[in-house]
Coordinates of C-alpha atoms and ligand atoms in Angstrom, one line a residue:
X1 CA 63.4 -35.2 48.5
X2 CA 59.1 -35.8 48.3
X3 CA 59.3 -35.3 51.5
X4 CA 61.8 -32.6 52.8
X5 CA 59.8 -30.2 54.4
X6 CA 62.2 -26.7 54.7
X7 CA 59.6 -24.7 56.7
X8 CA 59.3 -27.2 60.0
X9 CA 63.1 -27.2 59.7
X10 CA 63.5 -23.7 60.3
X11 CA 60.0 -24.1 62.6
X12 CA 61.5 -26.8 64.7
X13 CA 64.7 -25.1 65.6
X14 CA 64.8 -24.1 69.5
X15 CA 67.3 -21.1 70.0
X16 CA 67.0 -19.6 73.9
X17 CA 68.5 -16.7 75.3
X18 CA 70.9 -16.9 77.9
X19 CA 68.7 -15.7 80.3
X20 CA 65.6 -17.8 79.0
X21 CA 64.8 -15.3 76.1
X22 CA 63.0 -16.4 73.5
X23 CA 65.5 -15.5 71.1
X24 CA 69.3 -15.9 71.4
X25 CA 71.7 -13.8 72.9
X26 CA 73.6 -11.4 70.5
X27 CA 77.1 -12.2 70.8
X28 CA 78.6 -8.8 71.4
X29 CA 82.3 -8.9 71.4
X30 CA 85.1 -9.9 68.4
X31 CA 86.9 -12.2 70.7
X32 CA 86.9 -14.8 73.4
X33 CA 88.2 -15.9 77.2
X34 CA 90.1 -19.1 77.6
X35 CA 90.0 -20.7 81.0
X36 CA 93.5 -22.1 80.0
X37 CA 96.3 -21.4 77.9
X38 CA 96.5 -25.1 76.1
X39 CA 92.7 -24.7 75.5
X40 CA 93.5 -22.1 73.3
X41 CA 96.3 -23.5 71.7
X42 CA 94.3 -26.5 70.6
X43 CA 91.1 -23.6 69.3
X44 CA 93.9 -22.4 67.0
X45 CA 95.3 -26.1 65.9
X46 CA 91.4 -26.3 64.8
X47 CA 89.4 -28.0 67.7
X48 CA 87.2 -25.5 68.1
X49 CA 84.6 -28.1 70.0
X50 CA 82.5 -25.7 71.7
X51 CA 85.1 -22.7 72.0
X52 CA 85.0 -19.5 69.9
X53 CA 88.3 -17.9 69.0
X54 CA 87.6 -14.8 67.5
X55 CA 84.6 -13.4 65.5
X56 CA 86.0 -13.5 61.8
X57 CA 86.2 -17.4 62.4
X58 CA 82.9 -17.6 63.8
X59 CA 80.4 -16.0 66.6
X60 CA 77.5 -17.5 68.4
X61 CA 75.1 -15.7 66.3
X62 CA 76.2 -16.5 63.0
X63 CA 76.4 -19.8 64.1
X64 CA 72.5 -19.7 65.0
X65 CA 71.7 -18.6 61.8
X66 CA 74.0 -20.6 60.0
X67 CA 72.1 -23.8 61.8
X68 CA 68.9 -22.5 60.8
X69 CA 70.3 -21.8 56.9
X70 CA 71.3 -25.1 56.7
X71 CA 68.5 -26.9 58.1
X72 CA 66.5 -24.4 55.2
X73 CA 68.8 -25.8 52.8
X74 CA 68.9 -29.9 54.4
X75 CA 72.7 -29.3 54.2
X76 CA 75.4 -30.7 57.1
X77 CA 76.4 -27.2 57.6
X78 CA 76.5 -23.6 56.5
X79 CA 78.8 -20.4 57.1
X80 CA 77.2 -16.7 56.9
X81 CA 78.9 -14.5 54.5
X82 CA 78.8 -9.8 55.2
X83 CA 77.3 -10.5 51.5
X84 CA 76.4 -12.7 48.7
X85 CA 79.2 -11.7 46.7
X86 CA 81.3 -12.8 49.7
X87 CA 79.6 -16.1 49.6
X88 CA 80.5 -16.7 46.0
X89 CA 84.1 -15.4 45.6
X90 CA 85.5 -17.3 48.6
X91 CA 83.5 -20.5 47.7
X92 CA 85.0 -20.2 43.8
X93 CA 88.5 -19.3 45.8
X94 CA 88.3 -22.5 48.2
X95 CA 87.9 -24.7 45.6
X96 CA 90.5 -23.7 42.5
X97 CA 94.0 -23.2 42.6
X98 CA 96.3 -21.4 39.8
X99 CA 95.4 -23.4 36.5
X100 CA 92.0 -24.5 37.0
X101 CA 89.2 -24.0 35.2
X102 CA 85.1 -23.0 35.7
X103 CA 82.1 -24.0 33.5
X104 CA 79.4 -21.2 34.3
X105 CA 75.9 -20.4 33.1
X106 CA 76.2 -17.6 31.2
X107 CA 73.4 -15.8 32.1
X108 CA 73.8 -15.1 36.3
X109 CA 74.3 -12.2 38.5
X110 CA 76.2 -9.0 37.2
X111 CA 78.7 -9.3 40.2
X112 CA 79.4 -13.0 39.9
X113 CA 79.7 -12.4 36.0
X114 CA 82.1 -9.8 36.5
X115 CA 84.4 -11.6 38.8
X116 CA 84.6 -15.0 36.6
X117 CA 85.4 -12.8 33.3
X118 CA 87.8 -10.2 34.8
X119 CA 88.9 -10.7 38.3
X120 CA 89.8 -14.8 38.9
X121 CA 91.9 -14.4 35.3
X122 CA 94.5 -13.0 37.8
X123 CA 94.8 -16.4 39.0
X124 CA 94.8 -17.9 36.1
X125 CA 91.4 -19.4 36.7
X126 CA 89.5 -19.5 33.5
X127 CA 85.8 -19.6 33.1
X128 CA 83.9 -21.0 30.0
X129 CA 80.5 -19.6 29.7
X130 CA 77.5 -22.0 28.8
X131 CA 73.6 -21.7 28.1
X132 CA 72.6 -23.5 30.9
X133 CA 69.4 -24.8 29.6
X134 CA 71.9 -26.9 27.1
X135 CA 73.1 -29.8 28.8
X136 CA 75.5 -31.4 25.8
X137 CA 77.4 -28.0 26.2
X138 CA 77.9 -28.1 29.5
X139 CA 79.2 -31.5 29.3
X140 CA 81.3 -30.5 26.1
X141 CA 82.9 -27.9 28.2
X142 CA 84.5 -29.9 30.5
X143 CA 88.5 -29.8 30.5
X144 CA 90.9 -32.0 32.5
X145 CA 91.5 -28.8 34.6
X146 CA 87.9 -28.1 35.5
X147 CA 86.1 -27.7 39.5
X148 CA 83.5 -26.6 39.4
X149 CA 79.8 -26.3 37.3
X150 CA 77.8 -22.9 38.5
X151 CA 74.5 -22.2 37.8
X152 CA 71.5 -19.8 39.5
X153 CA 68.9 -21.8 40.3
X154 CA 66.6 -19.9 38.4
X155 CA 68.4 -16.8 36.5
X156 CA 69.4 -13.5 36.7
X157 CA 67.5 -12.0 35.0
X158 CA 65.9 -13.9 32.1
X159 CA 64.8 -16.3 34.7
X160 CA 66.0 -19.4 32.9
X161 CA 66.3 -22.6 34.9
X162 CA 69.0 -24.8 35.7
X163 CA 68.0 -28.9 35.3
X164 CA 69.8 -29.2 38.6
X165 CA 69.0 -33.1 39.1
X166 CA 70.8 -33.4 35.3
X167 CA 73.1 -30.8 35.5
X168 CA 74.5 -32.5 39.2
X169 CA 74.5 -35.7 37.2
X170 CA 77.5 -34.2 35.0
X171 CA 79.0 -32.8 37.7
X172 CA 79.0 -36.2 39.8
X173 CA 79.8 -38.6 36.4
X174 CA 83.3 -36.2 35.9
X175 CA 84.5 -35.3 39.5
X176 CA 83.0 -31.9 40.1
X177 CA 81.5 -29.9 42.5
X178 CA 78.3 -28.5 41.6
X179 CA 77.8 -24.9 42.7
X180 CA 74.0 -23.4 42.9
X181 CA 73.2 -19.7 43.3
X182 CA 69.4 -20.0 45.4
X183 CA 68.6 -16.7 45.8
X184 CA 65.7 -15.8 43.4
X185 CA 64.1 -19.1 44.7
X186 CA 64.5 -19.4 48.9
X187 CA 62.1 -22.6 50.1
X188 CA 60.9 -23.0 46.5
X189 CA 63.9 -24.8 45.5
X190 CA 66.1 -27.2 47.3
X191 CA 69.5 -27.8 45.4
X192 CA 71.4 -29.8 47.8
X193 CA 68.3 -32.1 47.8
X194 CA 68.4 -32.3 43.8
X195 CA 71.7 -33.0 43.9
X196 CA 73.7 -29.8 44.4
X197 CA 76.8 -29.6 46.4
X198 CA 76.9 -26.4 47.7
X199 CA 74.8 -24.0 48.0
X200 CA 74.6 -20.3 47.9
X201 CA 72.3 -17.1 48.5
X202 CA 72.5 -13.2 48.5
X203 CA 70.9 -12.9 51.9
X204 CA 69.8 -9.4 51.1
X205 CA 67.0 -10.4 49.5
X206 CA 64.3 -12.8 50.1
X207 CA 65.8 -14.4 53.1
X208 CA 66.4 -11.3 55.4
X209 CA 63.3 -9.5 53.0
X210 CA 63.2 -5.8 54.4
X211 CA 65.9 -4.2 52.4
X212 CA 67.7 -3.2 55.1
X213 CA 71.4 -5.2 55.1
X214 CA 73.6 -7.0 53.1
X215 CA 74.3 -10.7 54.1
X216 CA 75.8 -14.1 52.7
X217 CA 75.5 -17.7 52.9
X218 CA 77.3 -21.1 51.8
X219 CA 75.5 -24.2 52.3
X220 CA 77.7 -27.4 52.1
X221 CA 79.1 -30.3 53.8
X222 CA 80.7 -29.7 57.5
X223 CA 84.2 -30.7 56.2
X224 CA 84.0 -27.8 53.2
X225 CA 82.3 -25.3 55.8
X226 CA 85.9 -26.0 58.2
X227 CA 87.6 -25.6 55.3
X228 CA 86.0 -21.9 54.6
X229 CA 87.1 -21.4 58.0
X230 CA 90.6 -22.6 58.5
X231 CA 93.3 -20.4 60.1
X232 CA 95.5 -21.9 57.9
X233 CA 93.8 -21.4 54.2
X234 CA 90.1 -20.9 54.9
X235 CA 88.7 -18.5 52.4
X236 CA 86.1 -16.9 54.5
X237 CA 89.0 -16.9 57.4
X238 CA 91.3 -15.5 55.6
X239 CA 89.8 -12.8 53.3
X240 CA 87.6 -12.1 56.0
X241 CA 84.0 -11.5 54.9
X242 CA 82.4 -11.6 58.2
X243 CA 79.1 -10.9 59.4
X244 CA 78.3 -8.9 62.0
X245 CA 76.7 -10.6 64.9
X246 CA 73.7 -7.7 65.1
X247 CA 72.8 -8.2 61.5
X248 CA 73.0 -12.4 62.2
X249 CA 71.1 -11.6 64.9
X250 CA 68.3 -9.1 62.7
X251 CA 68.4 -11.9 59.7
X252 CA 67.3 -14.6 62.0
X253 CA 64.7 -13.4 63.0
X254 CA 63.2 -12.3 59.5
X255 CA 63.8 -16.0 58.2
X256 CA 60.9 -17.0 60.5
X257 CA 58.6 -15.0 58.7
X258 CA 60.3 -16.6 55.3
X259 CA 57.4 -19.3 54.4
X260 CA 54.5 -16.6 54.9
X261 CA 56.7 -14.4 52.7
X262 CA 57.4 -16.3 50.1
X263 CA 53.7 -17.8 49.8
X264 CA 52.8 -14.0 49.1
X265 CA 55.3 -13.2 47.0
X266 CA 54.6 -16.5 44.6
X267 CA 51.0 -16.4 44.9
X268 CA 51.2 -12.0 43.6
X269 CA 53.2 -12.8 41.0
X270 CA 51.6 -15.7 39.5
X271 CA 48.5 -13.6 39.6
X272 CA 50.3 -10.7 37.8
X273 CA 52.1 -12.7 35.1
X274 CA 49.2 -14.9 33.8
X275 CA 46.7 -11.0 33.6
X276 CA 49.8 -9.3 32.2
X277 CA 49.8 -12.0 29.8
X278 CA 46.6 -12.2 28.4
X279 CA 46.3 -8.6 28.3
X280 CA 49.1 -8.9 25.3
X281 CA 52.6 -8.3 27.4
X282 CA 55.4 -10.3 27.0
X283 CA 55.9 -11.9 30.1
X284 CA 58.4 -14.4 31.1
X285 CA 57.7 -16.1 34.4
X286 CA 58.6 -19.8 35.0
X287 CA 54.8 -20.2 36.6
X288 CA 53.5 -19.4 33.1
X289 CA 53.1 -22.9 30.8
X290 CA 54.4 -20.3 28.2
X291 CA 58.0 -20.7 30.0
X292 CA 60.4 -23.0 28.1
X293 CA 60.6 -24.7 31.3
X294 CA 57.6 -24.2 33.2
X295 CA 57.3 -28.4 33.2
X296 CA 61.1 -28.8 34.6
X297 CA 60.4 -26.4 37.4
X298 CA 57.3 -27.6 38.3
X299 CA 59.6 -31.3 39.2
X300 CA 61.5 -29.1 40.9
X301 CA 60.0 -27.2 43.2
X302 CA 58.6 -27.7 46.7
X303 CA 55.1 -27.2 45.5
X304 CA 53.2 -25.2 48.9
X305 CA 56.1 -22.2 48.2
X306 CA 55.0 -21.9 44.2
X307 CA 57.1 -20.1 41.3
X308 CA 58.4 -17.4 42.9
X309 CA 57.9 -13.5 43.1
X310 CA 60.5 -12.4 39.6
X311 CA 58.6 -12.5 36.9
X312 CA 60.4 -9.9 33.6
X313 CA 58.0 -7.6 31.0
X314 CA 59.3 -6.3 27.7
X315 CA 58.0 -2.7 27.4
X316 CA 59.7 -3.0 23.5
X317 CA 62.6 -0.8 24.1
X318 CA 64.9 1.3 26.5
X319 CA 62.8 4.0 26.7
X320 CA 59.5 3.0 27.2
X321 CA 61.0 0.7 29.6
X322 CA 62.3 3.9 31.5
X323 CA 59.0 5.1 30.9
X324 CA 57.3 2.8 32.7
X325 CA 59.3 2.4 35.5
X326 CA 59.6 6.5 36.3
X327 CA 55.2 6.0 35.8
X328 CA 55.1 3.2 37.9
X329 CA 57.0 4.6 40.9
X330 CA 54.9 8.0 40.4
X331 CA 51.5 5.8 41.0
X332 CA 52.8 4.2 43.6
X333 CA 53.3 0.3 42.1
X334 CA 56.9 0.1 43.8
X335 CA 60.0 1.1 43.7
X336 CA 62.6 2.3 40.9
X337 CA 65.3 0.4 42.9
X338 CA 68.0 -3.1 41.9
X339 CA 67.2 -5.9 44.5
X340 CA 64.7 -8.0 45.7
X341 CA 62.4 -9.7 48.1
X342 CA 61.4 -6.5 49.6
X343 CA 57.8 -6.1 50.8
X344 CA 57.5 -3.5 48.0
X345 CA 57.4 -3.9 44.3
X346 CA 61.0 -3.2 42.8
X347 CA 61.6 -3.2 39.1
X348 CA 64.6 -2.0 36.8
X349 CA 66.4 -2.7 33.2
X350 CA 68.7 -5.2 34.0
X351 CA 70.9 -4.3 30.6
X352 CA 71.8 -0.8 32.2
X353 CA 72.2 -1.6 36.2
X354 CA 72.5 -5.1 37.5
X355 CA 73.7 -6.8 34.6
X356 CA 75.5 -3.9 33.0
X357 CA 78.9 -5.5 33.3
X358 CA 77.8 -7.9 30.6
X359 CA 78.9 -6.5 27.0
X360 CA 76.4 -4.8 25.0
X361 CA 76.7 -8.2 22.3
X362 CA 76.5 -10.4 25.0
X363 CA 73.5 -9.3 26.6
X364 CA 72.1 -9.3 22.4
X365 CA 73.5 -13.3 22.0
X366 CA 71.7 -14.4 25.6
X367 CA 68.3 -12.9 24.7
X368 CA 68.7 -9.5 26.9
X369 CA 67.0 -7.2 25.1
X370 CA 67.3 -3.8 26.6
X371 CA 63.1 -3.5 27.1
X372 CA 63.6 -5.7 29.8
X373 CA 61.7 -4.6 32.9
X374 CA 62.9 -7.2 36.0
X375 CA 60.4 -7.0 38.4
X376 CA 60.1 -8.6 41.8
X377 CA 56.6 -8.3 43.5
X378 CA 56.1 -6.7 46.4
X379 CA 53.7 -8.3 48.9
X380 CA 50.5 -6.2 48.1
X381 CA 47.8 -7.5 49.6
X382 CA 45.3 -6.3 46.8
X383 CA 47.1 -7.9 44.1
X384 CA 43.8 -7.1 41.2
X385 CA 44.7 -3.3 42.3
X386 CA 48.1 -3.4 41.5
X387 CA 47.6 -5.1 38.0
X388 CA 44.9 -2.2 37.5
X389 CA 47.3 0.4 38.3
X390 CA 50.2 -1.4 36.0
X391 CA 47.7 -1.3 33.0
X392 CA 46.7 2.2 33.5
X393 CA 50.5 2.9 32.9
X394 CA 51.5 0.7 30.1
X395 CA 48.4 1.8 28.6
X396 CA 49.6 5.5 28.8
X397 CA 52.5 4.9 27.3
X398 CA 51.3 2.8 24.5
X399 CA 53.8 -0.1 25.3
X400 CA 50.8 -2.4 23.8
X401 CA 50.7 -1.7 20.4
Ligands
LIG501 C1 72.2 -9.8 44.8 C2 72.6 -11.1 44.3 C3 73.9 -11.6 44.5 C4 74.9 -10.7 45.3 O1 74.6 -10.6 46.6 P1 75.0 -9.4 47.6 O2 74.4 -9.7 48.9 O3 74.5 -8.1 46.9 O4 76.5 -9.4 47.6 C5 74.3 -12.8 44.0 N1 73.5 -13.5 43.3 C6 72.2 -13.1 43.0 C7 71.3 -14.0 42.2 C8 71.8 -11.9 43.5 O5 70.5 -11.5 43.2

């Protein structure tokens, strides 16, 4: 682990075009020749050695960025998802059948929330909720019918964070697979190398970084990658949330510029967090020693990439946070927009948009209090400018009081 190095992994990777390019040829078509009739017999039986059979199984492109995904992650393997949510709901399919049972943090995406409370109850797959920071009640959770432990890295949005060396522990000790969400912390954080066994991110933000597509990924194991994509009962084979081979293509090439990225994004919003800070705001950013567990990630992070670019104020209530969002997009701060990872500041209230499918009392009992401003830095290169500009505005609004 001291010495996995993600950066030279995706560095070291040698992708030609097929005429020499010095990027790979997109693979333009949804299905494939076969010299010979038995050859393709034997593609469909699953020896797919070097032969593609049609683009929802896999394409040359989203193989390339697959490889490179997985070398990111030091995983055997890796299969590109059309989203993150596509990632996430045919991994959690793959793995339970009719009667089995999830342990989950409580506090993770809106989307992924929403599907373990209402939509995998179809199947009679039932999901028990934990804090995640509260390792006995993860363990006390555990049924004789339970798969799987999932956890965010670091959380959406009260940026909590996983003990992913403990929390795989559990997993390992009682026969379970251990399934991280990555995405607020690309390069920062590798799971599988703490102990994760599979390993997911929302594309559409860090990794591809410019806003512009939506895009998936499951890190794992080769033999629970062929598993995603068997003919037979492969999730991602046979609910079919495919990636285009242009967008592979487009997302590939951003990853290269990942390490830069990232290094920008950490390095602004450490900067931000420790000013907003002092200045009096209540700031929660695992980079801060204020953080509950500013020591734990420090273990777990791969030091050069930092703490990350989400950091959360608490303007005090729902309309000062409005407030300040509608006056920080007027001066030109960033963006009044959900996401992140873009090159641009985006902030919003994650009680009314991207965690609004979480009950009002819910949001209350997990410490989601609706001043909540989620912020993810932009990569400004005058980083003393932008805290200027954000104290102008809070101090227009009185939000220090
Ligand atoms: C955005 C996001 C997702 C969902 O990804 P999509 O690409 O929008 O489907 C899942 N998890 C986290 C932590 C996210 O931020």
């Amino acid at each position: 682990m001291k010495n996995f190095k993600p950066a030279n992994n995706i560095q070291d990777l040698q992708f030609f075009g097929e005429f020499g390019g010095v990027n790979p040829s997109i693979s333009d078509s949804s299905t494939y020749t076969f010299m010979a009739a038995k050859t393709m017999f034997d593609t469909f039986e699953g020896n797919t050695d070097g032969c593609y059979l049609y683009s929802r199984h896999s394409s040359p492109s989203n193989l390339y960025l697959s490889e490179a995904l997985a070398q990111m992650e030091g995983t055997e393997s890796a299969n590109t998802t059309a989203s993150g949510m596509g990632a996430i709901t045919s991994t959690l399919l793959q793995i339970c059948n009719a009667g089995d049972h999830i342990i989950s943090s409580r506090t993770i995406y809106g989307g992924t929330y929403a599907f373990l409370k209402n939509f995998t109850p179809k199947f009679n797959v039932s999901t028990t909720f934990v804090d995640i920071t509260d390792l006995n009640s993860i363990e006390k959770s555990i049924q004789p019918n339970t798969k799987i432990i999932y956890c965010e890295t670091v959380s959406n949005p009260l940026l909590e964070v996983a003990n992913i060396r403990e929390i795989s522990k559990i997993a390992k000790k009682h026969g379970l697979k251990l399934v991280v969400d990555n995405t607020f912390s690309p390069l920062s954080v590798s799971p599988a190398q703490l102990g994760a066994d599979i390993v997911i991110h929302s594309l559409t933000k860090y990794i591809n970084g410019s806003s512009d597509t939506i895009g998936g990924v499951i890190c794992a194991e080769n033999s629970f990658i062929e598993s995603l994509k068997s003919v037979n009962d492969g999730a991602t084979m046979l609910l079919g949330p495919t990636m285009d081979s242009i967008r592979a293509a487009g997302i590939l090439k951003n990853l290269r510029t990942l390490p830069i990225r990232i290094q920008q994004h950490s390095k602004n919003a450490l900067y931000l967090a420790e000013k907003l800070e002092e200045s009096g705001i209540k700031t929660v950013y695992p980079g801060l020693s204020s953080h509950p567990s500013h020591e734990l990630y420090k273990s777990m992070i791969n030091t050069e990439f930092g703490f990350g670019g989400m950091l959360t104020i608490d303007a005090g209530n729902l309309e000062k946070a409005n407030a300040l969002m509608e006056l920080m997009q007027e001066k030109n701060i960033g963006y009044l927009a959900v996401s992140l990872g873009f090159y641009k500041t985006l902030f919003s209230a994650p009680g009314t948009s991207t965690s609004s499918e979480i009950p009002i009392e819910e949001q209350k009992s997990m410490g989601l209090t609706d001043g909540l401003v989620r912020i993810s830095i932009g990569l400004d290169h005058d980083i003393e400018r932008t805290y200027q500009k954000m104290m102008e505005c809070i101090k227009e609004l009185n939000i220090l009081k």
